[in-house]
JSON list of C-alpha atoms in Angstrom, two decimals:
[
{"chain": "A", "resi": 3, "resn": "MET", "atom": "CA", "xyz": [116.16, 118.52, 117.83]},
{"chain": "A", "resi": 4, "resn": "LEU", "atom": "CA", "xyz": [119.75, 119.62, 117.42]},
{"chain": "A", "resi": 5, "resn": "GLY", "atom": "CA", "xyz": [122.77, 117.50, 118.15]},
{"chain": "A", "resi": 6, "resn": "ILE", "atom": "CA", "xyz": [126.31, 118.74, 118.72]},
{"chain": "A", "resi": 7, "resn": "VAL", "atom": "CA", "xyz": [129.05, 117.74, 116.33]},
{"chain": "A", "resi": 8, "resn": "GLY", "atom": "CA", "xyz": [132.32, 118.71, 118.01]},
{"chain": "A", "resi": 9, "resn": "ALA", "atom": "CA", "xyz": [134.84, 116.55, 116.18]},
{"chain": "A", "resi": 10, "resn": "PHE", "atom": "CA", "xyz": [134.87, 118.87, 113.15]},
{"chain": "A", "resi": 11, "resn": "ALA", "atom": "CA", "xyz": [134.63, 122.20, 114.98]},
{"chain": "A", "resi": 12, "resn": "ALA", "atom": "CA", "xyz": [137.44, 124.54, 115.86]},
{"chain": "A", "resi": 13, "resn": "PRO", "atom": "CA", "xyz": [138.36, 124.46, 119.57]},
{"chain": "A", "resi": 14, "resn": "GLY", "atom": "CA", "xyz": [135.64, 126.08, 121.60]},
{"chain": "A", "resi": 15, "resn": "VAL", "atom": "CA", "xyz": [133.14, 126.10, 118.68]},
{"chain": "A", "resi": 16, "resn": "ALA", "atom": "CA", "xyz": [130.23, 123.67, 118.52]},
{"chain": "A", "resi": 17, "resn": "LEU", "atom": "CA", "xyz": [128.48, 122.96, 115.24]},
{"chain": "A", "resi": 18, "resn": "ALA", "atom": "CA", "xyz": [124.78, 122.12, 115.25]},
{"chain": "A", "resi": 19, "resn": "ARG", "atom": "CA", "xyz": [123.10, 119.64, 112.91]},
{"chain": "A", "resi": 20, "resn": "LYS", "atom": "CA", "xyz": [119.53, 118.58, 112.57]},
{"chain": "A", "resi": 21, "resn": "ALA", "atom": "CA", "xyz": [118.91, 115.11, 113.99]},
{"chain": "A", "resi": 22, "resn": "ARG", "atom": "CA", "xyz": [117.41, 112.69, 111.49]},
{"chain": "A", "resi": 23, "resn": "LYS", "atom": "CA", "xyz": [114.04, 111.16, 112.34]},
{"chain": "A", "resi": 24, "resn": "PRO", "atom": "CA", "xyz": [114.00, 107.37, 112.43]},
{"chain": "A", "resi": 25, "resn": "PHE", "atom": "CA", "xyz": [112.42, 105.81, 109.35]},
{"chain": "A", "resi": 26, "resn": "VAL", "atom": "CA", "xyz": [108.94, 104.36, 109.91]},
{"chain": "A", "resi": 27, "resn": "LEU", "atom": "CA", "xyz": [107.28, 102.44, 107.07]},
{"chain": "A", "resi": 28, "resn": "ASP", "atom": "CA", "xyz": [103.66, 103.31, 106.37]},
{"chain": "A", "resi": 29, "resn": "PRO", "atom": "CA", "xyz": [101.69, 100.23, 107.59]},
{"chain": "A", "resi": 30, "resn": "LYS", "atom": "CA", "xyz": [100.04, 99.78, 104.17]},
{"chain": "A", "resi": 31, "resn": "TYR", "atom": "CA", "xyz": [103.48, 98.87, 102.77]},
{"chain": "A", "resi": 32, "resn": "GLN", "atom": "CA", "xyz": [104.11, 96.10, 105.33]},
{"chain": "A", "resi": 33, "resn": "PRO", "atom": "CA", "xyz": [103.88, 92.55, 103.90]},
{"chain": "A", "resi": 34, "resn": "GLN", "atom": "CA", "xyz": [100.35, 91.21, 104.28]},
{"chain": "A", "resi": 35, "resn": "LEU", "atom": "CA", "xyz": [97.98, 88.72, 102.73]},
{"chain": "A", "resi": 36, "resn": "VAL", "atom": "CA", "xyz": [95.29, 90.41, 100.64]},
{"chain": "A", "resi": 37, "resn": "ASP", "atom": "CA", "xyz": [92.43, 89.49, 98.34]},
{"chain": "A", "resi": 38, "resn": "PHE", "atom": "CA", "xyz": [93.75, 89.38, 94.78]},
{"chain": "A", "resi": 39, "resn": "ALA", "atom": "CA", "xyz": [91.41, 88.46, 91.95]},
{"chain": "A", "resi": 40, "resn": "PRO", "atom": "CA", "xyz": [93.11, 89.12, 88.57]},
{"chain": "A", "resi": 41, "resn": "GLY", "atom": "CA", "xyz": [93.50, 85.40, 87.81]},
{"chain": "A", "resi": 42, "resn": "TYR", "atom": "CA", "xyz": [97.29, 84.94, 87.79]},
{"chain": "A", "resi": 43, "resn": "ALA", "atom": "CA", "xyz": [98.70, 81.49, 88.60]},
{"chain": "A", "resi": 44, "resn": "PRO", "atom": "CA", "xyz": [100.15, 80.87, 92.09]},
{"chain": "A", "resi": 45, "resn": "GLY", "atom": "CA", "xyz": [103.82, 81.80, 92.17]},
{"chain": "A", "resi": 46, "resn": "THR", "atom": "CA", "xyz": [103.40, 84.72, 89.76]},
{"chain": "A", "resi": 47, "resn": "VAL", "atom": "CA", "xyz": [104.84, 88.07, 90.85]},
{"chain": "A", "resi": 48, "resn": "VAL", "atom": "CA", "xyz": [102.68, 91.04, 89.82]},
{"chain": "A", "resi": 49, "resn": "VAL", "atom": "CA", "xyz": [103.99, 94.58, 90.24]},
{"chain": "A", "resi": 50, "resn": "ASP", "atom": "CA", "xyz": [101.56, 97.51, 90.28]},
{"chain": "A", "resi": 51, "resn": "PRO", "atom": "CA", "xyz": [103.86, 100.55, 89.90]},
{"chain": "A", "resi": 52, "resn": "ARG", "atom": "CA", "xyz": [101.00, 103.05, 89.97]},
{"chain": "A", "resi": 53, "resn": "ASN", "atom": "CA", "xyz": [99.96, 101.97, 93.47]},
{"chain": "A", "resi": 54, "resn": "ARG", "atom": "CA", "xyz": [103.50, 100.98, 94.60]},
{"chain": "A", "resi": 55, "resn": "PHE", "atom": "CA", "xyz": [102.76, 97.34, 95.43]},
{"chain": "A", "resi": 56, "resn": "LEU", "atom": "CA", "xyz": [104.26, 93.99, 94.50]},
{"chain": "A", "resi": 57, "resn": "TYR", "atom": "CA", "xyz": [102.02, 90.93, 94.80]},
{"chain": "A", "resi": 58, "resn": "LEU", "atom": "CA", "xyz": [103.16, 87.33, 95.08]},
{"chain": "A", "resi": 59, "resn": "VAL", "atom": "CA", "xyz": [100.15, 85.21, 94.13]},
{"chain": "A", "resi": 60, "resn": "GLU", "atom": "CA", "xyz": [99.75, 82.56, 96.84]},
{"chain": "A", "resi": 61, "resn": "SER", "atom": "CA", "xyz": [96.55, 80.86, 95.70]},
{"chain": "A", "resi": 62, "resn": "LEU", "atom": "CA", "xyz": [93.41, 81.62, 93.73]},
{"chain": "A", "resi": 63, "resn": "GLY", "atom": "CA", "xyz": [92.21, 85.00, 95.01]},
{"chain": "A", "resi": 64, "resn": "VAL", "atom": "CA", "xyz": [95.00, 85.52, 97.60]},
{"chain": "A", "resi": 65, "resn": "ALA", "atom": "CA", "xyz": [98.37, 87.25, 97.33]},
{"chain": "A", "resi": 66, "resn": "ARG", "atom": "CA", "xyz": [101.14, 88.38, 99.64]},
{"chain": "A", "resi": 67, "resn": "ARG", "atom": "CA", "xyz": [101.48, 92.14, 99.14]},
{"chain": "A", "resi": 68, "resn": "TYR", "atom": "CA", "xyz": [104.65, 94.17, 99.70]},
{"chain": "A", "resi": 69, "resn": "GLY", "atom": "CA", "xyz": [105.24, 97.90, 99.37]},
{"chain": "A", "resi": 70, "resn": "VAL", "atom": "CA", "xyz": [107.79, 98.94, 96.75]},
{"chain": "A", "resi": 71, "resn": "GLY", "atom": "CA", "xyz": [109.59, 101.91, 95.27]},
{"chain": "A", "resi": 72, "resn": "VAL", "atom": "CA", "xyz": [109.39, 102.12, 91.49]},
{"chain": "A", "resi": 73, "resn": "GLY", "atom": "CA", "xyz": [111.01, 103.85, 88.50]},
{"chain": "A", "resi": 74, "resn": "ARG", "atom": "CA", "xyz": [110.55, 107.56, 88.21]},
{"chain": "A", "resi": 75, "resn": "ALA", "atom": "CA", "xyz": [108.76, 109.03, 85.19]},
{"chain": "A", "resi": 76, "resn": "GLY", "atom": "CA", "xyz": [110.39, 108.01, 81.94]},
{"chain": "A", "resi": 77, "resn": "LEU", "atom": "CA", "xyz": [112.45, 105.23, 83.52]},
{"chain": "A", "resi": 78, "resn": "ALA", "atom": "CA", "xyz": [109.76, 102.71, 84.41]},
{"chain": "A", "resi": 79, "resn": "TRP", "atom": "CA", "xyz": [109.60, 99.35, 82.68]},
{"chain": "A", "resi": 80, "resn": "SER", "atom": "CA", "xyz": [106.51, 97.24, 82.09]},
{"chain": "A", "resi": 81, "resn": "GLY", "atom": "CA", "xyz": [105.74, 93.88, 80.57]},
{"chain": "A", "resi": 82, "resn": "THR", "atom": "CA", "xyz": [106.23, 90.20, 81.34]},
{"chain": "A", "resi": 83, "resn": "ALA", "atom": "CA", "xyz": [109.55, 88.64, 82.29]},
{"chain": "A", "resi": 84, "resn": "THR", "atom": "CA", "xyz": [110.92, 85.71, 84.23]},
{"chain": "A", "resi": 85, "resn": "VAL", "atom": "CA", "xyz": [113.27, 85.58, 87.17]},
{"chain": "A", "resi": 86, "resn": "GLY", "atom": "CA", "xyz": [116.44, 84.61, 85.27]},
{"chain": "A", "resi": 87, "resn": "ARG", "atom": "CA", "xyz": [118.67, 84.45, 88.31]},
{"chain": "A", "resi": 88, "resn": "LYS", "atom": "CA", "xyz": [118.84, 85.48, 91.95]},
{"chain": "A", "resi": 89, "resn": "ALA", "atom": "CA", "xyz": [121.71, 86.73, 94.10]},
{"chain": "A", "resi": 90, "resn": "LYS", "atom": "CA", "xyz": [122.39, 87.32, 97.79]},
{"chain": "A", "resi": 91, "resn": "TRP", "atom": "CA", "xyz": [124.33, 90.53, 98.47]},
{"chain": "A", "resi": 92, "resn": "PRO", "atom": "CA", "xyz": [124.64, 91.12, 94.72]},
{"chain": "A", "resi": 93, "resn": "ARG", "atom": "CA", "xyz": [127.34, 93.02, 92.92]},
{"chain": "A", "resi": 94, "resn": "TRP", "atom": "CA", "xyz": [126.07, 96.28, 91.38]},
{"chain": "A", "resi": 95, "resn": "LYS", "atom": "CA", "xyz": [127.13, 98.09, 88.24]},
{"chain": "A", "resi": 96, "resn": "PRO", "atom": "CA", "xyz": [125.32, 101.13, 86.84]},
{"chain": "A", "resi": 97, "resn": "THR", "atom": "CA", "xyz": [124.00, 100.78, 83.31]},
{"chain": "A", "resi": 98, "resn": "ALA", "atom": "CA", "xyz": [125.45, 102.85, 80.48]},
{"chain": "A", "resi": 99, "resn": "ASN", "atom": "CA", "xyz": [122.21, 104.90, 80.45]},
{"chain": "A", "resi": 100, "resn": "MET", "atom": "CA", "xyz": [122.57, 105.68, 84.17]},
{"chain": "A", "resi": 101, "resn": "ILE", "atom": "CA", "xyz": [126.15, 106.87, 83.62]},
{"chain": "A", "resi": 102, "resn": "ARG", "atom": "CA", "xyz": [125.09, 108.94, 80.60]},
{"chain": "A", "resi": 103, "resn": "ARG", "atom": "CA", "xyz": [122.21, 110.59, 82.55]},
{"chain": "A", "resi": 104, "resn": "ASP", "atom": "CA", "xyz": [124.29, 111.40, 85.63]},
{"chain": "A", "resi": 105, "resn": "PRO", "atom": "CA", "xyz": [128.03, 110.86, 85.14]},
{"chain": "A", "resi": 106, "resn": "GLY", "atom": "CA", "xyz": [128.90, 112.76, 88.32]},
{"chain": "A", "resi": 107, "resn": "LYS", "atom": "CA", "xyz": [126.99, 110.26, 90.39]},
{"chain": "A", "resi": 108, "resn": "TYR", "atom": "CA", "xyz": [127.57, 106.99, 88.50]},
{"chain": "A", "resi": 109, "resn": "ALA", "atom": "CA", "xyz": [130.78, 107.13, 86.40]},
{"chain": "A", "resi": 110, "resn": "LYS", "atom": "CA", "xyz": [132.97, 106.33, 89.41]},
{"chain": "A", "resi": 111, "resn": "TYR", "atom": "CA", "xyz": [131.19, 102.94, 89.64]},
{"chain": "A", "resi": 112, "resn": "VAL", "atom": "CA", "xyz": [131.74, 101.95, 85.99]},
{"chain": "A", "resi": 113, "resn": "GLY", "atom": "CA", "xyz": [133.71, 98.92, 87.22]},
{"chain": "A", "resi": 114, "resn": "GLY", "atom": "CA", "xyz": [130.95, 97.92, 89.62]},
{"chain": "A", "resi": 115, "resn": "MET", "atom": "CA", "xyz": [130.60, 97.68, 93.38]},
{"chain": "A", "resi": 116, "resn": "PRO", "atom": "CA", "xyz": [130.85, 94.50, 95.44]},
{"chain": "A", "resi": 117, "resn": "GLY", "atom": "CA", "xyz": [127.83, 93.38, 97.43]},
{"chain": "A", "resi": 118, "resn": "GLY", "atom": "CA", "xyz": [127.46, 94.67, 100.96]},
{"chain": "A", "resi": 119, "resn": "ARG", "atom": "CA", "xyz": [125.55, 97.06, 103.16]},
{"chain": "A", "resi": 120, "resn": "GLY", "atom": "CA", "xyz": [126.35, 100.16, 101.06]},
{"chain": "A", "resi": 121, "resn": "ASN", "atom": "CA", "xyz": [125.47, 98.53, 97.74]},
{"chain": "A", "resi": 122, "resn": "PRO", "atom": "CA", "xyz": [122.36, 100.05, 96.07]},
{"chain": "A", "resi": 123, "resn": "LEU", "atom": "CA", "xyz": [120.90, 96.59, 95.31]},
{"chain": "A", "resi": 124, "resn": "GLY", "atom": "CA", "xyz": [120.68, 95.81, 99.01]},
{"chain": "A", "resi": 125, "resn": "SER", "atom": "CA", "xyz": [120.61, 92.30, 100.44]},
{"chain": "A", "resi": 126, "resn": "ARG", "atom": "CA", "xyz": [118.98, 90.39, 97.55]},
{"chain": "A", "resi": 127, "resn": "ALA", "atom": "CA", "xyz": [118.21, 90.79, 93.87]},
{"chain": "A", "resi": 128, "resn": "LEU", "atom": "CA", "xyz": [115.94, 88.98, 91.44]},
{"chain": "A", "resi": 129, "resn": "TYR", "atom": "CA", "xyz": [117.13, 89.57, 87.87]},
{"chain": "A", "resi": 130, "resn": "LEU", "atom": "CA", "xyz": [114.40, 89.97, 85.27]},
{"chain": "A", "resi": 131, "resn": "TYR", "atom": "CA", "xyz": [114.93, 88.27, 81.90]},
{"chain": "A", "resi": 132, "resn": "ARG", "atom": "CA", "xyz": [112.88, 88.30, 78.71]},
{"chain": "A", "resi": 133, "resn": "ASP", "atom": "CA", "xyz": [113.45, 85.76, 75.92]},
{"chain": "A", "resi": 134, "resn": "GLY", "atom": "CA", "xyz": [116.56, 84.54, 77.74]},
{"chain": "A", "resi": 135, "resn": "MET", "atom": "CA", "xyz": [118.14, 88.02, 77.82]},
{"chain": "A", "resi": 136, "resn": "ASP", "atom": "CA", "xyz": [118.77, 90.21, 80.86]},
{"chain": "A", "resi": 137, "resn": "THR", "atom": "CA", "xyz": [116.45, 93.24, 80.83]},
{"chain": "A", "resi": 138, "resn": "TYR", "atom": "CA", "xyz": [118.76, 95.07, 83.29]},
{"chain": "A", "resi": 139, "resn": "TYR", "atom": "CA", "xyz": [115.73, 95.57, 85.53]},
{"chain": "A", "resi": 140, "resn": "ARG", "atom": "CA", "xyz": [115.73, 94.06, 89.00]},
{"chain": "A", "resi": 141, "resn": "ILE", "atom": "CA", "xyz": [113.57, 93.50, 92.02]},
{"chain": "A", "resi": 142, "resn": "HIS", "atom": "CA", "xyz": [116.03, 94.31, 94.79]},
{"chain": "A", "resi": 143, "resn": "GLY", "atom": "CA", "xyz": [116.64, 95.65, 98.26]},
{"chain": "A", "resi": 144, "resn": "THR", "atom": "CA", "xyz": [117.61, 99.23, 98.97]},
{"chain": "A", "resi": 145, "resn": "THR", "atom": "CA", "xyz": [119.88, 101.33, 101.14]},
{"chain": "A", "resi": 146, "resn": "GLU", "atom": "CA", "xyz": [117.20, 104.06, 101.01]},
{"chain": "A", "resi": 147, "resn": "PRO", "atom": "CA", "xyz": [114.15, 102.68, 102.84]},
{"chain": "A", "resi": 148, "resn": "TRP", "atom": "CA", "xyz": [112.34, 106.02, 102.72]},
{"chain": "A", "resi": 149, "resn": "THR", "atom": "CA", "xyz": [111.90, 105.53, 98.94]},
{"chain": "A", "resi": 150, "resn": "ILE", "atom": "CA", "xyz": [109.32, 102.75, 99.46]},
{"chain": "A", "resi": 151, "resn": "GLY", "atom": "CA", "xyz": [105.99, 104.03, 98.17]},
{"chain": "A", "resi": 152, "resn": "ARG", "atom": "CA", "xyz": [107.64, 106.52, 95.82]},
{"chain": "A", "resi": 153, "resn": "ALA", "atom": "CA", "xyz": [108.56, 106.71, 92.13]},
{"chain": "A", "resi": 154, "resn": "ILE", "atom": "CA", "xyz": [112.23, 107.53, 92.41]},
{"chain": "A", "resi": 155, "resn": "SER", "atom": "CA", "xyz": [114.44, 104.70, 91.13]},
{"chain": "A", "resi": 156, "resn": "ASN", "atom": "CA", "xyz": [116.25, 104.28, 87.80]},
{"chain": "A", "resi": 157, "resn": "GLY", "atom": "CA", "xyz": [113.53, 101.82, 86.82]},
{"chain": "A", "resi": 158, "resn": "CYS", "atom": "CA", "xyz": [114.05, 98.88, 89.14]},
{"chain": "A", "resi": 159, "resn": "ILE", "atom": "CA", "xyz": [111.60, 97.72, 91.79]},
{"chain": "A", "resi": 160, "resn": "ARG", "atom": "CA", "xyz": [112.94, 98.49, 95.27]},
{"chain": "A", "resi": 161, "resn": "MET", "atom": "CA", "xyz": [111.96, 96.74, 98.49]},
{"chain": "A", "resi": 162, "resn": "LEU", "atom": "CA", "xyz": [113.09, 96.93, 102.09]},
{"chain": "A", "resi": 163, "resn": "ASN", "atom": "CA", "xyz": [115.96, 94.49, 102.61]},
{"chain": "A", "resi": 164, "resn": "ASP", "atom": "CA", "xyz": [113.96, 92.28, 105.01]},
{"chain": "A", "resi": 165, "resn": "HIS", "atom": "CA", "xyz": [111.05, 92.17, 102.58]},
{"chain": "A", "resi": 166, "resn": "VAL", "atom": "CA", "xyz": [113.15, 91.30, 99.52]},
{"chain": "A", "resi": 167, "resn": "ALA", "atom": "CA", "xyz": [114.89, 88.57, 101.55]},
{"chain": "A", "resi": 168, "resn": "ASP", "atom": "CA", "xyz": [111.45, 87.10, 102.31]},
{"chain": "A", "resi": 169, "resn": "LEU", "atom": "CA", "xyz": [110.40, 87.31, 98.65]},
{"chain": "A", "resi": 170, "resn": "TYR", "atom": "CA", "xyz": [113.75, 85.82, 97.56]},
{"chain": "A", "resi": 171, "resn": "GLU", "atom": "CA", "xyz": [113.04, 82.68, 99.59]},
{"chain": "A", "resi": 172, "resn": "ARG", "atom": "CA", "xyz": [109.51, 82.35, 98.18]},
{"chain": "A", "resi": 173, "resn": "VAL", "atom": "CA", "xyz": [110.18, 82.94, 94.46]},
{"chain": "A", "resi": 174, "resn": "PRO", "atom": "CA", "xyz": [112.17, 80.44, 92.38]},
{"chain": "A", "resi": 175, "resn": "VAL", "atom": "CA", "xyz": [114.27, 81.12, 89.31]},
{"chain": "A", "resi": 176, "resn": "GLY", "atom": "CA", "xyz": [111.90, 80.78, 86.35]},
{"chain": "A", "resi": 177, "resn": "ALA", "atom": "CA", "xyz": [108.94, 82.46, 88.07]},
{"chain": "A", "resi": 178, "resn": "THR", "atom": "CA", "xyz": [106.82, 84.78, 85.93]},
{"chain": "A", "resi": 179, "resn": "VAL", "atom": "CA", "xyz": [106.93, 88.50, 86.74]},
{"chain": "A", "resi": 180, "resn": "VAL", "atom": "CA", "xyz": [104.28, 90.85, 85.35]},
{"chain": "A", "resi": 181, "resn": "VAL", "atom": "CA", "xyz": [104.88, 94.59, 85.66]},
{"chain": "A", "resi": 182, "resn": "LEU", "atom": "CA", "xyz": [101.65, 96.42, 84.87]}
]
């Protein structure tokens, strides 16, 4: 379907643009309770990057599953961490590695970006710490919902904003996070 964009056209000239399809999340990535048998304690967050799911263990054998976007090849992180802090509408600042990899895209944000609708961390962020130190990896919302189910991020775990807001309310600071 083509839409007309007249505001930028010369008088009497109409420019056409392709209309964007509305985003629809694959149902398998909707939050849902699932059987989960690996033996983690209730309250543990388990991320399975290969299958693009995050599990919040609810009880023995049951977890709440969310779809996620994960780090692209070479940028993924794995291991055990804790939620060191949480933030609503967090401030974002690209890491030095992000700026080094793509200065054209990230150098202009070296001073950071305040929280808000255009911020890449979305509506909520859970900051992952190891041995009391920030790992610079996050579980956070996204301004790019179509990336859920894909390996595309700079290493963080992305969720839809509504889903990360739900997780944010369920997971306390100090919770264990295991990224497989």
